[in-house]
Amino acid sequence: MHPKTETPPPLKRLESDQFPLKWTTSSATNTNNTTEQSEWNAQNKQKTDDDDENQLSSIKKTPDTEKKHVHAVYDAIAKQWNHTRGKRGVLWPGATEFVSRLDPGSIVADVGCGDGKYFPAIWEAQSFVIGTDISLPLLETTINGCNRDGSNDGPKNRCVAEDREALNKRPPIAVADCMNLPLRTNGCDAAICIAVMHHLSTEPRRLQCLRELARIVKVGGCINVQAWAKEQEATSRRKFNGTDVFVPFNAQPRYLDRVVAEQQKTQKKSKKKLTSSNEHLNHPHSDDETKKDNSDTKGVAQIYSEAYDGAEYDESKGLVVFQRYCHLYRKGELESLVAQLSDRLELITSGFETGNYFMILRVIG
């Protein structure tokens, strides 16, 4: 039995004309909320992070590998990701079963929610969802991201009933890092964190993600975590040689906003040059001007490489190739992380499902 404590103060109301809301540690409101929560914790002598302040700050700082090969990549491919993954209704069975078994009325944090593909399953289970993700473009695809129930447009698990249309039009979402979630301590009944932890590049950051999940879920509440496994099924087309790898994502140019904008700019320049060429007989260019015009003409590969740092253009396929960083978990590795947080989390069950390792955890402190 855990001693009964007073209810923590509610977070201050935040008024913003920005949607989805961007949550940053530098915002005045966030600072006030953090201060108020810290004062309450001190008064009630609750245990806080074991790490000292400087070490924790270092852990929360995003490594360059994640900035370039996770955050920037998902920002770039968000539209295609939603079109090919979300609208196909590809959900992990274990995650949908987990949310379906929650008590009606549960508040569920979907940490790393992406395009909100699990939102309909949570709403269908008569629960409430709060979604956070580091990618604003992905979160923007959650707005009106579901279809009206009974329509033939898209898979059934992406449909919502008429009485949930308001949720579909303005889902409760915020841009936030899983290292520092804008959610009240013990404020959620449950949480899911699907396909997030394999994008965290160091063990301290993986532990911090689990700490944050444990912090936001009430004592006795459960958490479902899933991440890519190094060991893949024999029928899988993916085979990995190591645990830290770059996995290519082939993007179609029509989904890439920056490239579309650059192409339009190039087309305008081409039209301008064509007009200038017609006037060449009467107004010949100097050699320097001609060289300048030629240098402005960009090839397709150059357009893509300049628009997205680290992206490559596959000319034979007409695709833009992005490299996503992934840490592939070995059998027992996720469980070993939880063992380091045994004062906060209890492992209920774990296993392997469709190329992923999963855990269901209970918050104990």
mmCIF file of C-alpha atoms in Angstrom, residues 25-263:
data_model
loop_
_atom_site.group_PDB
_atom_site.id
_atom_site.type_symbol
_atom_site.label_atom_id
_atom_site.label_comp_id
_atom_site.label_asym_id
_atom_site.label_seq_id
_atom_site.Cartn_x
_atom_site.Cartn_y
_atom_site.Cartn_z
ATOM 1 C CA THR A 25 10.973 24.079 -21.895
ATOM 2 C CA SER A 26 11.703 27.739 -22.616
ATOM 3 C CA SER A 27 8.064 28.848 -22.580
ATOM 4 C CA ALA A 28 7.035 30.987 -19.640
ATOM 5 C CA THR A 29 3.969 28.890 -18.919
ATOM 6 C CA ASN A 30 5.966 25.668 -18.899
ATOM 7 C CA THR A 31 8.502 27.215 -16.541
ATOM 8 C CA ASN A 32 5.745 28.321 -14.168
ATOM 9 C CA ASN A 33 4.095 24.916 -14.274
ATOM 10 C CA THR A 34 7.399 23.145 -13.637
ATOM 11 C CA THR A 35 8.165 25.468 -10.721
ATOM 12 C CA GLU A 36 4.731 24.963 -9.188
ATOM 13 C CA GLN A 37 4.951 21.197 -9.584
ATOM 14 C CA SER A 38 8.468 21.183 -8.085
ATOM 15 C CA GLU A 39 7.304 23.186 -5.059
ATOM 16 C CA TRP A 40 4.450 20.754 -4.512
ATOM 17 C CA ASN A 41 6.824 17.789 -4.772
ATOM 18 C CA ALA A 42 9.188 19.394 -2.264
ATOM 19 C CA GLN A 43 6.364 20.058 0.184
ATOM 20 C CA ASN A 44 5.198 16.468 -0.005
ATOM 21 C CA LYS A 45 8.747 15.079 -0.023
ATOM 22 C CA GLN A 46 8.128 12.966 -3.102
ATOM 23 C CA LYS A 47 11.030 11.303 -4.808
ATOM 24 C CA THR A 48 12.299 13.049 -7.952
ATOM 25 C CA ASP A 49 14.842 11.933 -10.564
ATOM 26 C CA ASP A 50 17.962 10.348 -9.148
ATOM 27 C CA ASP A 51 20.128 12.158 -11.681
ATOM 28 C CA ASP A 52 21.499 15.536 -10.740
ATOM 29 C CA GLU A 53 20.187 18.514 -12.690
ATOM 30 C CA ASN A 54 23.136 18.843 -15.065
ATOM 31 C CA GLN A 55 23.162 15.177 -15.987
ATOM 32 C CA LEU A 56 19.414 15.148 -16.619
ATOM 33 C CA SER A 57 19.706 18.247 -18.804
ATOM 34 C CA SER A 58 22.395 16.508 -20.851
ATOM 35 C CA ILE A 59 20.212 13.415 -21.301
ATOM 36 C CA LYS A 60 17.268 15.506 -22.488
ATOM 37 C CA LYS A 61 19.353 17.327 -25.097
ATOM 38 C CA THR A 62 18.661 15.710 -28.463
ATOM 39 C CA PRO A 63 21.779 14.130 -30.050
ATOM 40 C CA ASP A 64 22.615 15.208 -33.608
ATOM 41 C CA THR A 65 21.923 11.684 -34.885
ATOM 42 C CA GLU A 66 18.314 11.909 -33.713
ATOM 43 C CA LYS A 67 17.881 15.483 -34.943
ATOM 44 C CA LYS A 68 19.082 14.645 -38.455
ATOM 45 C CA HIS A 69 17.983 11.036 -38.887
ATOM 46 C CA VAL A 70 14.765 10.938 -36.852
ATOM 47 C CA HIS A 71 13.199 14.354 -36.269
ATOM 48 C CA ALA A 72 14.124 15.892 -39.637
ATOM 49 C CA VAL A 73 13.228 12.721 -41.530
ATOM 50 C CA TYR A 74 9.725 12.400 -40.068
ATOM 51 C CA ASP A 75 9.089 16.098 -40.625
ATOM 52 C CA ALA A 76 9.971 15.567 -44.286
ATOM 53 C CA ILE A 77 8.064 12.327 -44.913
ATOM 54 C CA ALA A 78 5.005 13.076 -42.745
ATOM 55 C CA LYS A 79 2.495 13.318 -45.608
ATOM 56 C CA GLN A 80 3.609 10.094 -47.268
ATOM 57 C CA TRP A 81 3.879 8.305 -43.914
ATOM 58 C CA ASN A 82 0.267 9.169 -43.171
ATOM 59 C CA HIS A 83 -0.832 8.212 -46.681
ATOM 60 C CA THR A 84 0.913 4.819 -46.785
ATOM 61 C CA ARG A 85 0.876 3.779 -43.106
ATOM 62 C CA GLY A 86 -1.929 5.586 -41.355
ATOM 63 C CA LYS A 87 -4.580 5.436 -44.055
ATOM 64 C CA ARG A 88 -3.914 1.735 -44.600
ATOM 65 C CA GLY A 89 -4.836 1.222 -40.959
ATOM 66 C CA VAL A 90 -1.694 -0.703 -40.011
ATOM 67 C CA LEU A 91 -1.989 -1.201 -36.226
ATOM 68 C CA TRP A 92 -0.135 -3.572 -33.948
ATOM 69 C CA PRO A 93 -2.699 -6.062 -32.543
ATOM 70 C CA GLY A 94 -1.154 -5.958 -29.071
ATOM 71 C CA ALA A 95 -1.554 -2.190 -28.832
ATOM 72 C CA THR A 96 -5.207 -2.219 -29.891
ATOM 73 C CA GLU A 97 -5.954 -5.089 -27.488
ATOM 74 C CA PHE A 98 -4.266 -3.127 -24.683
ATOM 75 C CA VAL A 99 -6.430 -0.024 -25.156
ATOM 76 C CA SER A 100 -9.590 -2.084 -25.664
ATOM 77 C CA ARG A 101 -9.187 -3.591 -22.185
ATOM 78 C CA LEU A 102 -8.904 -0.260 -20.374
ATOM 79 C CA ASP A 103 -11.796 0.911 -18.225
ATOM 80 C CA PRO A 104 -14.214 3.199 -20.103
ATOM 81 C CA GLY A 105 -13.427 6.834 -19.460
ATOM 82 C CA SER A 106 -9.687 6.225 -19.092
ATOM 83 C CA ILE A 107 -7.304 9.038 -19.992
ATOM 84 C CA VAL A 108 -4.643 7.554 -22.278
ATOM 85 C CA ALA A 109 -1.384 9.258 -23.229
ATOM 86 C CA ASP A 110 -0.231 8.290 -26.722
ATOM 87 C CA VAL A 111 3.452 9.247 -26.522
ATOM 88 C CA GLY A 112 4.959 9.493 -29.985
ATOM 89 C CA CYS A 113 1.495 9.344 -31.525
ATOM 90 C CA GLY A 114 2.658 10.313 -35.034
ATOM 91 C CA ASP A 115 -0.378 10.655 -37.295
ATOM 92 C CA GLY A 116 -2.744 9.494 -34.554
ATOM 93 C CA LYS A 117 -3.482 6.090 -36.016
ATOM 94 C CA TYR A 118 -4.369 4.686 -32.568
ATOM 95 C CA PHE A 119 -6.783 7.518 -31.751
ATOM 96 C CA PRO A 120 -9.872 5.787 -33.247
ATOM 97 C CA ALA A 121 -9.136 2.579 -31.304
ATOM 98 C CA ILE A 122 -8.912 4.548 -28.049
ATOM 99 C CA TRP A 123 -12.083 6.516 -28.770
ATOM 100 C CA GLU A 124 -13.876 3.303 -29.737
ATOM 101 C CA ALA A 125 -12.912 1.875 -26.335
ATOM 102 C CA GLN A 126 -14.757 4.878 -24.806
ATOM 103 C CA SER A 127 -11.523 6.363 -23.495
ATOM 104 C CA PHE A 128 -9.891 9.756 -23.976
ATOM 105 C CA VAL A 129 -6.524 10.242 -25.659
ATOM 106 C CA ILE A 130 -3.849 12.918 -25.375
ATOM 107 C CA GLY A 131 -1.308 12.658 -28.193
ATOM 108 C CA THR A 132 2.217 14.042 -28.213
ATOM 109 C CA ASP A 133 4.907 13.849 -30.864
ATOM 110 C CA ILE A 134 8.099 15.730 -31.706
ATOM 111 C CA SER A 135 7.011 16.156 -35.350
ATOM 112 C CA LEU A 136 4.600 19.013 -36.062
ATOM 113 C CA PRO A 137 3.972 17.884 -39.688
ATOM 114 C CA LEU A 138 2.959 14.425 -38.445
ATOM 115 C CA LEU A 139 0.637 15.900 -35.832
ATOM 116 C CA GLU A 140 -0.985 18.094 -38.472
ATOM 117 C CA THR A 141 -2.080 14.932 -40.310
ATOM 118 C CA THR A 142 -4.124 13.905 -37.242
ATOM 119 C CA ILE A 143 -6.496 16.837 -37.820
ATOM 120 C CA ASN A 144 -9.499 15.403 -39.667
ATOM 121 C CA GLY A 145 -7.348 12.305 -40.031
ATOM 122 C CA CYS A 146 -10.220 9.865 -39.608
ATOM 123 C CA ASN A 147 -13.163 9.079 -41.835
ATOM 124 C CA ARG A 148 -16.843 9.134 -40.930
ATOM 125 C CA ASP A 149 -18.043 5.749 -39.768
ATOM 126 C CA GLY A 150 -19.854 3.885 -42.533
ATOM 127 C CA SER A 151 -17.865 5.473 -45.353
ATOM 128 C CA ASN A 152 -15.963 3.383 -47.874
ATOM 129 C CA ASP A 153 -12.961 5.707 -47.777
ATOM 130 C CA GLY A 154 -10.134 3.929 -45.982
ATOM 131 C CA PRO A 155 -9.952 1.065 -43.474
ATOM 132 C CA LYS A 156 -12.582 0.573 -40.796
ATOM 133 C CA ASN A 157 -10.141 1.164 -37.937
ATOM 134 C CA ARG A 158 -9.593 4.727 -39.215
ATOM 135 C CA CYS A 159 -13.291 5.587 -38.969
ATOM 136 C CA VAL A 160 -15.040 7.468 -36.170
ATOM 137 C CA ALA A 161 -18.683 7.667 -35.206
ATOM 138 C CA GLU A 162 -20.663 10.830 -35.829
ATOM 139 C CA ASP A 163 -20.656 11.747 -32.137
ATOM 140 C CA ARG A 164 -16.843 11.801 -32.191
ATOM 141 C CA GLU A 165 -16.511 14.138 -35.168
ATOM 142 C CA ALA A 166 -15.481 17.018 -32.885
ATOM 143 C CA LEU A 167 -12.530 14.959 -31.610
ATOM 144 C CA ASN A 168 -11.538 14.180 -35.180
ATOM 145 C CA LYS A 169 -11.609 17.843 -36.185
ATOM 146 C CA ARG A 170 -9.518 19.002 -33.244
ATOM 147 C CA PRO A 171 -7.803 16.110 -31.482
ATOM 148 C CA PRO A 172 -6.003 16.838 -28.188
ATOM 149 C CA ILE A 173 -2.390 16.939 -29.397
ATOM 150 C CA ALA A 174 0.825 18.814 -28.642
ATOM 151 C CA VAL A 175 4.339 18.953 -30.055
ATOM 152 C CA ALA A 176 6.527 17.542 -27.289
ATOM 153 C CA ASP A 177 9.607 15.421 -26.712
ATOM 154 C CA CYS A 178 9.205 12.113 -24.887
ATOM 155 C CA MET A 179 12.080 13.255 -22.667
ATOM 156 C CA ASN A 180 9.957 16.044 -21.170
ATOM 157 C CA LEU A 181 6.211 15.554 -21.502
ATOM 158 C CA PRO A 182 3.736 18.413 -20.897
ATOM 159 C CA LEU A 183 1.469 16.202 -18.806
ATOM 160 C CA ARG A 184 0.698 16.330 -15.133
ATOM 161 C CA THR A 185 2.312 13.825 -12.783
ATOM 162 C CA ASN A 186 -0.071 10.875 -12.211
ATOM 163 C CA GLY A 187 -2.537 12.565 -14.584
ATOM 164 C CA CYS A 188 -3.193 9.629 -16.934
ATOM 165 C CA ASP A 189 -4.758 6.246 -16.366
ATOM 166 C CA ALA A 190 -2.589 4.542 -18.979
ATOM 167 C CA ALA A 191 -0.082 5.227 -21.736
ATOM 168 C CA ILE A 192 1.072 3.699 -24.995
ATOM 169 C CA CYS A 193 4.482 4.295 -26.560
ATOM 170 C CA ILE A 194 4.556 2.499 -29.892
ATOM 171 C CA ALA A 195 7.580 2.529 -32.241
ATOM 172 C CA VAL A 196 9.266 5.361 -30.341
ATOM 173 C CA MET A 197 12.012 3.865 -28.210
ATOM 174 C CA HIS A 198 13.859 2.384 -31.180
ATOM 175 C CA HIS A 199 14.575 5.968 -32.291
ATOM 176 C CA LEU A 200 16.375 6.853 -29.031
ATOM 177 C CA SER A 201 20.125 6.567 -29.528
ATOM 178 C CA THR A 202 21.462 6.143 -25.971
ATOM 179 C CA GLU A 203 20.532 4.027 -22.979
ATOM 180 C CA PRO A 204 20.150 7.050 -20.636
ATOM 181 C CA ARG A 205 17.579 8.521 -23.043
ATOM 182 C CA ARG A 206 15.680 5.232 -23.184
ATOM 183 C CA LEU A 207 15.575 5.160 -19.396
ATOM 184 C CA GLN A 208 14.410 8.781 -19.298
ATOM 185 C CA CYS A 209 11.563 7.951 -21.683
ATOM 186 C CA LEU A 210 10.432 5.175 -19.339
ATOM 187 C CA ARG A 211 10.744 7.525 -16.355
ATOM 188 C CA GLU A 212 8.492 10.066 -18.049
ATOM 189 C CA LEU A 213 5.930 7.394 -18.889
ATOM 190 C CA ALA A 214 5.989 6.265 -15.253
ATOM 191 C CA ARG A 215 5.654 9.866 -14.044
ATOM 192 C CA ILE A 216 2.558 10.762 -16.067
ATOM 193 C CA VAL A 217 0.625 7.549 -15.321
ATOM 194 C CA LYS A 218 -1.063 7.099 -11.946
ATOM 195 C CA VAL A 219 0.121 4.435 -9.531
ATOM 196 C CA GLY A 220 -1.540 1.179 -10.558
ATOM 197 C CA GLY A 221 -1.944 2.332 -14.163
ATOM 198 C CA CYS A 222 -0.440 0.427 -17.078
ATOM 199 C CA ILE A 223 1.893 1.266 -19.975
ATOM 200 C CA ASN A 224 2.304 -0.529 -23.297
ATOM 201 C CA VAL A 225 5.719 -0.144 -24.967
ATOM 202 C CA GLN A 226 6.663 -1.574 -28.360
ATOM 203 C CA ALA A 227 9.932 -1.251 -30.277
ATOM 204 C CA TRP A 228 11.667 -2.896 -33.216
ATOM 205 C CA ALA A 229 13.469 -6.177 -32.607
ATOM 206 C CA LYS A 230 16.800 -7.166 -34.105
ATOM 207 C CA GLU A 231 15.500 -10.705 -34.443
ATOM 208 C CA GLN A 232 12.994 -10.655 -37.285
ATOM 209 C CA GLU A 233 10.678 -13.387 -38.488
ATOM 210 C CA ALA A 234 11.916 -15.680 -41.244
ATOM 211 C CA THR A 235 9.314 -14.255 -43.633
ATOM 212 C CA SER A 236 10.301 -10.638 -42.967
ATOM 213 C CA ARG A 237 11.955 -8.682 -45.780
ATOM 214 C CA ARG A 238 14.040 -6.837 -43.197
ATOM 215 C CA LYS A 239 17.289 -8.377 -42.011
ATOM 216 C CA PHE A 240 19.593 -6.440 -39.700
ATOM 217 C CA ASN A 241 23.319 -6.971 -39.187
ATOM 218 C CA GLY A 242 23.667 -4.778 -36.117
ATOM 219 C CA THR A 243 21.689 -3.141 -33.339
ATOM 220 C CA ASP A 244 22.241 0.493 -34.384
ATOM 221 C CA VAL A 245 21.388 0.948 -38.045
ATOM 222 C CA PHE A 246 20.118 3.396 -40.635
ATOM 223 C CA VAL A 247 16.945 2.162 -42.305
ATOM 224 C CA PRO A 248 16.156 3.742 -45.704
ATOM 225 C CA PHE A 249 12.767 5.305 -46.394
ATOM 226 C CA ASN A 250 11.953 5.810 -50.069
ATOM 227 C CA ALA A 251 9.937 9.004 -50.424
ATOM 228 C CA GLN A 252 7.938 10.039 -53.471
ATOM 229 C CA PRO A 253 8.792 13.605 -54.572
ATOM 230 C CA ARG A 254 5.134 14.648 -54.781
ATOM 231 C CA TYR A 255 4.824 14.376 -50.993
ATOM 232 C CA LEU A 256 7.875 16.537 -50.226
ATOM 233 C CA ASP A 257 6.867 20.159 -49.686
ATOM 234 C CA ARG A 258 10.331 21.669 -49.852
ATOM 235 C CA VAL A 259 11.119 20.011 -53.163
ATOM 236 C CA VAL A 260 7.790 21.033 -54.676
ATOM 237 C CA ALA A 261 8.497 24.630 -53.683
ATOM 238 C CA GLU A 262 12.030 24.431 -55.102
ATOM 239 C CA GLN A 263 10.764 22.958 -58.373
#
